Short mmCIF file of C-alpha atoms in Angstrom, two decimals:
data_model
loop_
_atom_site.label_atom_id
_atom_site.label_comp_id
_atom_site.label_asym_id
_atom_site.label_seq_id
_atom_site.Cartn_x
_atom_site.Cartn_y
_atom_site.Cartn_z
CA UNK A 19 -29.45 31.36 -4.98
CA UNK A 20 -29.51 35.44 -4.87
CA UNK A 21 -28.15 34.89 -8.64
CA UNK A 22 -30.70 32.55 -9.38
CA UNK A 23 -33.15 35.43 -8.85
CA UNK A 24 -31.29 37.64 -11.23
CA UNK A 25 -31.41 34.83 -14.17
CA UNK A 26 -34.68 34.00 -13.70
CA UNK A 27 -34.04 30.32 -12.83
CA UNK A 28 -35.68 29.98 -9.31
CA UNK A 29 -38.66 28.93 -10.21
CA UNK A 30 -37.17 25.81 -11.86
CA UNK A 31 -35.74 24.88 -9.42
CA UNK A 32 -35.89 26.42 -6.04
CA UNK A 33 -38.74 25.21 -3.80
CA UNK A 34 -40.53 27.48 -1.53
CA UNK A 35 -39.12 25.92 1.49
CA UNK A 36 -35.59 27.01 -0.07
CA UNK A 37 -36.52 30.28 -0.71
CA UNK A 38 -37.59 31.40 2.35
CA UNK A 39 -34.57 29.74 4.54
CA UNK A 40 -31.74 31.29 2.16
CA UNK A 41 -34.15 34.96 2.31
CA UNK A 42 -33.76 34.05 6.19
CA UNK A 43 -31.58 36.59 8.35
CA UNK A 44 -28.47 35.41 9.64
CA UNK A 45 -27.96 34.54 13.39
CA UNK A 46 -27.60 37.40 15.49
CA UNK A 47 -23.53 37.15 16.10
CA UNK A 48 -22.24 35.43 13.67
CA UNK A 49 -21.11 35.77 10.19
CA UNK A 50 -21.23 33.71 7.16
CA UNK A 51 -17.60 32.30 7.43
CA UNK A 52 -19.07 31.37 10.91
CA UNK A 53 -21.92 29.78 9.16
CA UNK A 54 -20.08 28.48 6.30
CA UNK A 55 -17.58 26.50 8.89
CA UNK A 56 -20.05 24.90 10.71
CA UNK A 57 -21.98 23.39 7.46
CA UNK A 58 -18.55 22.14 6.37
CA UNK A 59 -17.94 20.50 9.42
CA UNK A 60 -21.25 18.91 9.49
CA UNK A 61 -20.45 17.77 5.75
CA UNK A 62 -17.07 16.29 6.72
CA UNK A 63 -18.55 14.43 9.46
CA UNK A 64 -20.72 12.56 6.16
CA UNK A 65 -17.16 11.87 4.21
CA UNK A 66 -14.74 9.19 4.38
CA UNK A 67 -11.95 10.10 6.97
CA UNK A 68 -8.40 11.08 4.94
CA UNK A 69 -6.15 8.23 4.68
CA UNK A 70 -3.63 9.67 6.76
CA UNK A 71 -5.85 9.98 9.51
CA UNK A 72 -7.26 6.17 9.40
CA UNK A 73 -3.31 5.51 9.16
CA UNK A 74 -1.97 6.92 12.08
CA UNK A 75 -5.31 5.21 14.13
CA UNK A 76 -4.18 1.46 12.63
CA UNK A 77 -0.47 2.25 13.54
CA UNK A 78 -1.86 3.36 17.25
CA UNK A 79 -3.62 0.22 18.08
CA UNK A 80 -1.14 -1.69 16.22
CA UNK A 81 1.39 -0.79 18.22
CA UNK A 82 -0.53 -0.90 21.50
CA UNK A 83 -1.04 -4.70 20.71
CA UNK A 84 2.60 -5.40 19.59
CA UNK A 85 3.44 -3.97 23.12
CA UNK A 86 0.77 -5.55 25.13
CA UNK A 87 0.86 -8.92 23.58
CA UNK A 88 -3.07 -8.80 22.50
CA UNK A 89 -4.85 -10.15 19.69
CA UNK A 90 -7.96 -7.78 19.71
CA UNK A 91 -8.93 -4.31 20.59
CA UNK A 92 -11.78 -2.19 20.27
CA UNK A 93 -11.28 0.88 17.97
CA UNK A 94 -13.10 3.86 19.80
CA UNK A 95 -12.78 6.66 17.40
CA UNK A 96 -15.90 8.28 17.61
CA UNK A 97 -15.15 10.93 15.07
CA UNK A 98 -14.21 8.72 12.41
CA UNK A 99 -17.29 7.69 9.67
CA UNK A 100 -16.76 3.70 9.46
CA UNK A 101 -19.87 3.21 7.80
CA UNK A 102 -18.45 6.00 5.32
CA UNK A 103 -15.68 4.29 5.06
CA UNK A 104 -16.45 0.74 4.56
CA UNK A 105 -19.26 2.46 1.83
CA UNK A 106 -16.27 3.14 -0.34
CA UNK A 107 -14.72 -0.47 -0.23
CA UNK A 108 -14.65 -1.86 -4.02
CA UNK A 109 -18.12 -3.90 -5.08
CA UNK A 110 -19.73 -6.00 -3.91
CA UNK A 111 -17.14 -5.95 -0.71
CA UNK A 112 -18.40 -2.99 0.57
CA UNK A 113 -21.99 -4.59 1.53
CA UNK A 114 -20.83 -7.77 2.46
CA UNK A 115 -18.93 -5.97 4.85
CA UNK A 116 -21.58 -3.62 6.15
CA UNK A 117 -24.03 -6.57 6.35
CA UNK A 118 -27.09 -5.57 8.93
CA UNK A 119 -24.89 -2.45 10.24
CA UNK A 120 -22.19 -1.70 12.61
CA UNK A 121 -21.82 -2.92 16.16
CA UNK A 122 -17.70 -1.76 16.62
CA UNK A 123 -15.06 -1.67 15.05
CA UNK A 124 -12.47 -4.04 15.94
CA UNK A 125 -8.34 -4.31 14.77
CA UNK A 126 -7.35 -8.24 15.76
CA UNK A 127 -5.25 -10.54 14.04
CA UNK A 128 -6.20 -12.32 10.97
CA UNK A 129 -6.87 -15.79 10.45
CA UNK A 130 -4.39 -16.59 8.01
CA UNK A 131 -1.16 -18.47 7.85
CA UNK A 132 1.29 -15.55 8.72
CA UNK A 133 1.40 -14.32 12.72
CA UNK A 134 1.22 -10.99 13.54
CA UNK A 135 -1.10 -9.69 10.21
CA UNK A 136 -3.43 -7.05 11.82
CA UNK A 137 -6.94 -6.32 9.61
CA UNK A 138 -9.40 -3.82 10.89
CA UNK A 139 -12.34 -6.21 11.57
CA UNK A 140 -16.30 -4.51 11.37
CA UNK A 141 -18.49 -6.09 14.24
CA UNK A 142 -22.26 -6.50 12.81
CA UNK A 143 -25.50 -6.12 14.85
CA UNK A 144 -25.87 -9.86 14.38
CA UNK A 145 -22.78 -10.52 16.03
CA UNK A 146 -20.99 -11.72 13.07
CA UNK A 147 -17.29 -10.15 11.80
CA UNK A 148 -15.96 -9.44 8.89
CA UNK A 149 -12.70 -7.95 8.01
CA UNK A 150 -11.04 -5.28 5.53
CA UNK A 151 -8.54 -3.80 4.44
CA UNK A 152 -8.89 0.29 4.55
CA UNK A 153 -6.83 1.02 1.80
CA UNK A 154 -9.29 -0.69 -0.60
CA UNK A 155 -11.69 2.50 0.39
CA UNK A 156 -8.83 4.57 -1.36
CA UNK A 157 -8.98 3.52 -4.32
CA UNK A 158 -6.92 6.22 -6.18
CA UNK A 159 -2.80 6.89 -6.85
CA UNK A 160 -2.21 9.18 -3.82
CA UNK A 161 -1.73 7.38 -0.72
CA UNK A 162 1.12 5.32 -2.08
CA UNK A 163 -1.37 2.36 -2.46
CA UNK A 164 -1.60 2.35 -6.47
CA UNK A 165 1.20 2.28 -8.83
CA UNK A 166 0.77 5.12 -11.06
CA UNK A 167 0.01 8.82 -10.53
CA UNK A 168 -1.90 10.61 -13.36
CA UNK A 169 0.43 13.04 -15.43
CA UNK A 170 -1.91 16.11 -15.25
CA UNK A 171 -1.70 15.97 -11.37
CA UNK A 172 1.98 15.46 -11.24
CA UNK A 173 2.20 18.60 -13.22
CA UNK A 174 -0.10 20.33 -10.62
CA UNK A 175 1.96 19.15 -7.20
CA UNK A 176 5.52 20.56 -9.08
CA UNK A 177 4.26 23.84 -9.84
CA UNK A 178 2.65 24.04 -6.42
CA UNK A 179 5.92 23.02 -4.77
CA UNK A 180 7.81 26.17 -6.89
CA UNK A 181 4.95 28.64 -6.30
CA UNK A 182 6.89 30.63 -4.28
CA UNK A 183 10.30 31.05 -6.42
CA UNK A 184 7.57 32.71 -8.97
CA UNK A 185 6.21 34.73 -6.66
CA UNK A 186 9.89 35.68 -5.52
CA UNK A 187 10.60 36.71 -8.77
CA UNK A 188 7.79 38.72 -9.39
CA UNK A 189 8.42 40.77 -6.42
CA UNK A 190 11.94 41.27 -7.40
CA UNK A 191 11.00 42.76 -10.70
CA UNK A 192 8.50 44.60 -9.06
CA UNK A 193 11.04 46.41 -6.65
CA UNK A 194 13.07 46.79 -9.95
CA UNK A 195 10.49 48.71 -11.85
CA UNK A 196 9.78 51.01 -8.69
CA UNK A 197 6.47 48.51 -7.73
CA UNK A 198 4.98 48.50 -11.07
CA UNK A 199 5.88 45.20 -13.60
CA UNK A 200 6.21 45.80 -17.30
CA UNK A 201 5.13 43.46 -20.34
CA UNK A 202 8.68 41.69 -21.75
CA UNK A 203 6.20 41.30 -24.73
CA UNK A 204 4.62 44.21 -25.55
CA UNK A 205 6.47 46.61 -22.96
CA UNK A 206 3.16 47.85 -21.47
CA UNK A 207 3.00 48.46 -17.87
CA UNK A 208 1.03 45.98 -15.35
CA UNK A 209 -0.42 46.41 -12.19
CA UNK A 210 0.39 43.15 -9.99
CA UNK A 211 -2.76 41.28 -10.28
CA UNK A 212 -2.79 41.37 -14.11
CA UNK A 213 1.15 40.28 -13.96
CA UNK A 214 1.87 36.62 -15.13
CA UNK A 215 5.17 35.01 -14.33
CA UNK A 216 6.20 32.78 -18.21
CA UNK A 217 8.77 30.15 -17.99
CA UNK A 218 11.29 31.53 -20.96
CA UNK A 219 12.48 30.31 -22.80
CA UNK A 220 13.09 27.22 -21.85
CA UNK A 221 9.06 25.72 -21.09
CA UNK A 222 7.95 24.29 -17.53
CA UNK A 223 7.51 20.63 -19.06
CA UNK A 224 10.73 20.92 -20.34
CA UNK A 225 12.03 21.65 -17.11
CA UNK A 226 10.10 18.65 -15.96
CA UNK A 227 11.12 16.32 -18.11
CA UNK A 228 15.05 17.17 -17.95
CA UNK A 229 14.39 16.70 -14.39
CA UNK A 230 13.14 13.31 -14.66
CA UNK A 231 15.97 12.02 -17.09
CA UNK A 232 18.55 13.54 -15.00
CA UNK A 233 17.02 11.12 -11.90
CA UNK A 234 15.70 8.79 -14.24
CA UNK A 235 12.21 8.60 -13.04
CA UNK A 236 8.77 8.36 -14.71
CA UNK A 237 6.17 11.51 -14.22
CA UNK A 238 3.68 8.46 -13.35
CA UNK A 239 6.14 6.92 -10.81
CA UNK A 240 6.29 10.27 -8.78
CA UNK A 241 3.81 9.63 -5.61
CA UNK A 242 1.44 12.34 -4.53
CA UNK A 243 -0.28 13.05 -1.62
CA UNK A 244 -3.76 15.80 -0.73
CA UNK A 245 -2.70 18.87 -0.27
CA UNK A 246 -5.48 21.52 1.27
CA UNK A 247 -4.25 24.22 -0.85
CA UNK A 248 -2.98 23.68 -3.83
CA UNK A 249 -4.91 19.47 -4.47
CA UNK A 250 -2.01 17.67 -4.85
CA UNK A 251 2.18 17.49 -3.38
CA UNK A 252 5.04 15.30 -4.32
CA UNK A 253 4.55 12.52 -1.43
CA UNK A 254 8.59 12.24 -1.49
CA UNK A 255 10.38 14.91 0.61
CA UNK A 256 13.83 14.52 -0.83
CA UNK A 257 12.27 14.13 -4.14
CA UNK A 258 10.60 17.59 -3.63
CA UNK A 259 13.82 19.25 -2.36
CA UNK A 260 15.55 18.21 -5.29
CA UNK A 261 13.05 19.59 -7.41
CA UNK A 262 12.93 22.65 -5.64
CA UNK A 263 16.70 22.97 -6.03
CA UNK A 264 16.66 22.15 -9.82
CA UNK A 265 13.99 24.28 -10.50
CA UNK A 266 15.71 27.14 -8.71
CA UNK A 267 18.68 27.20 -10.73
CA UNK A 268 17.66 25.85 -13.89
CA UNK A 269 14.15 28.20 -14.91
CA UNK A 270 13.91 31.57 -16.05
CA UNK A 271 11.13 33.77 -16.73
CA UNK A 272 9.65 36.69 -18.24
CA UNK A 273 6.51 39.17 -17.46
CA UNK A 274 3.54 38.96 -19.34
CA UNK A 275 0.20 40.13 -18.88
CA UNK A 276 -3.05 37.69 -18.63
CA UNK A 277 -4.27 38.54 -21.68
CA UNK A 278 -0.96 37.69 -23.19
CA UNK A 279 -0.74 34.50 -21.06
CA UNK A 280 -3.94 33.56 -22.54
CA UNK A 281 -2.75 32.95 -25.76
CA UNK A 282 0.83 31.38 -24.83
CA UNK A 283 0.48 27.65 -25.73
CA UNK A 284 2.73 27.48 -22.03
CA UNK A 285 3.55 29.08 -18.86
#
């Protein structure tokens, strides 16, 4: 909001209430990645849980009532957001399921005409149950629960997972040219933040592609999972060791600087 000041846009926009809280001091003792972690907490308590998470909870009470011999148990998770959750079931499920509000959460057996199918089952207010299925709330390709991953973030998890045999070679070259890089185009020397590692010649997506023929699989096919730092990694972990191991000996690279990079058509 400070640079809201500077263009001249609070006024448009920023009440007075606003103003004065984000003028505010900070707490005495703590800092602004104090502060910061503490309103991204309370926003993550407002999100869906990750799928993983809601996962390994269904495999817990799953297994606790394979072992015991029961039909029904109460989930008590009380940091997971159920009504977050059952929010992002497809329409018109999602509010038939909610109905009047949450009572508990229950995993029991279904009523159908196969034994031993476990649903997580949403007790109302009323009294009345309805079951889902969480993986409805996820409706995307990266919890193994669709069929096809989008090309764009394939491309994304496979340079994340090679990151570091860039940065490997950059720091080789680096030691090479007594720590400072030079420009393989126009031979002008870089400092190491302006220093852009170029698959060359042969291009990244060609490297991707002679991957997949050589294990005959589709970019789309290749599942991907959330990754904290980088958005997306291949799902598969013998899938990414192999591409870690083609990668390794198949790409080379050159040097280039970022204004150079910003006119290569790829990298």
């Amino acid at each position: 909001l400070k640079w809201a000041q500077v263009w001249k846009l609070q006024p448009f926009w920023v009440s007075p209430k606003q103003r004065l809280l984000f003028n505010a001091k900070r707490p005495e003792g703590k800092g602004w990645e104090a502060i910061f972690a503490e309103m991204k907490a309370d926003l993550d308590r407002l999100r869906k849980p990750p799928a993983a998470k809601v996962e390994a909870i269904f495999d817990k009470y799953y297994q606790f009532c394979i072992e015991t011999g029961k039909t029904e148990i109460e989930v008590r998770e009380p940091d997971i957001n159920w009504k977050a959750l059952i929010l992002s079931l497809p329409r018109p499920e999602c509010s038939e399921v909610l109905g009047c509000g949450i009572r508990r959460i229950l995993l029991k057996e279904a009523d159908c005409i196969h034994q031993g199918i476990f649903k997580f089952h949403v007790e109302r207010r009323d009294i009345t149950q309805a079951r889902f299925d969480f993986r409805d709330a996820y409706d995307d390709p990266y919890h193994g629960y669709k069929d096809k991953s989008f090309k764009d973030d394939v491309e994304t998890a496979m340079r994340a997972a090679v990151l570091h045999q860039l940065v490997q070679f950059k720091e080789m070259m680096s030691k090479d040219h007594q720590m400072e890089l030079v420009s393989d185009i126009s031979g002008v020397s870089l400092p190491w933040e302006r220093a852009v590692v170029q698959h060359y010649p042969v291009t990244f997506h060609l490297l991707v592609n002679s991957f997949c023929n050589e294990n005959q699989l589709l970019v789309e096919n290749i599942k991907l999972d959330y990754c904290d730092n980088h958005g997306y990694r291949i799902k598969d972990q013998e899938l990414l060791d192999k591409w870690r191991g083609f990668h390794r000996s198949q790409a080379h690279y050159r040097i280039i600087s970022t204004d150079e990079a910003m006119e290569q058509e790829h990298l």
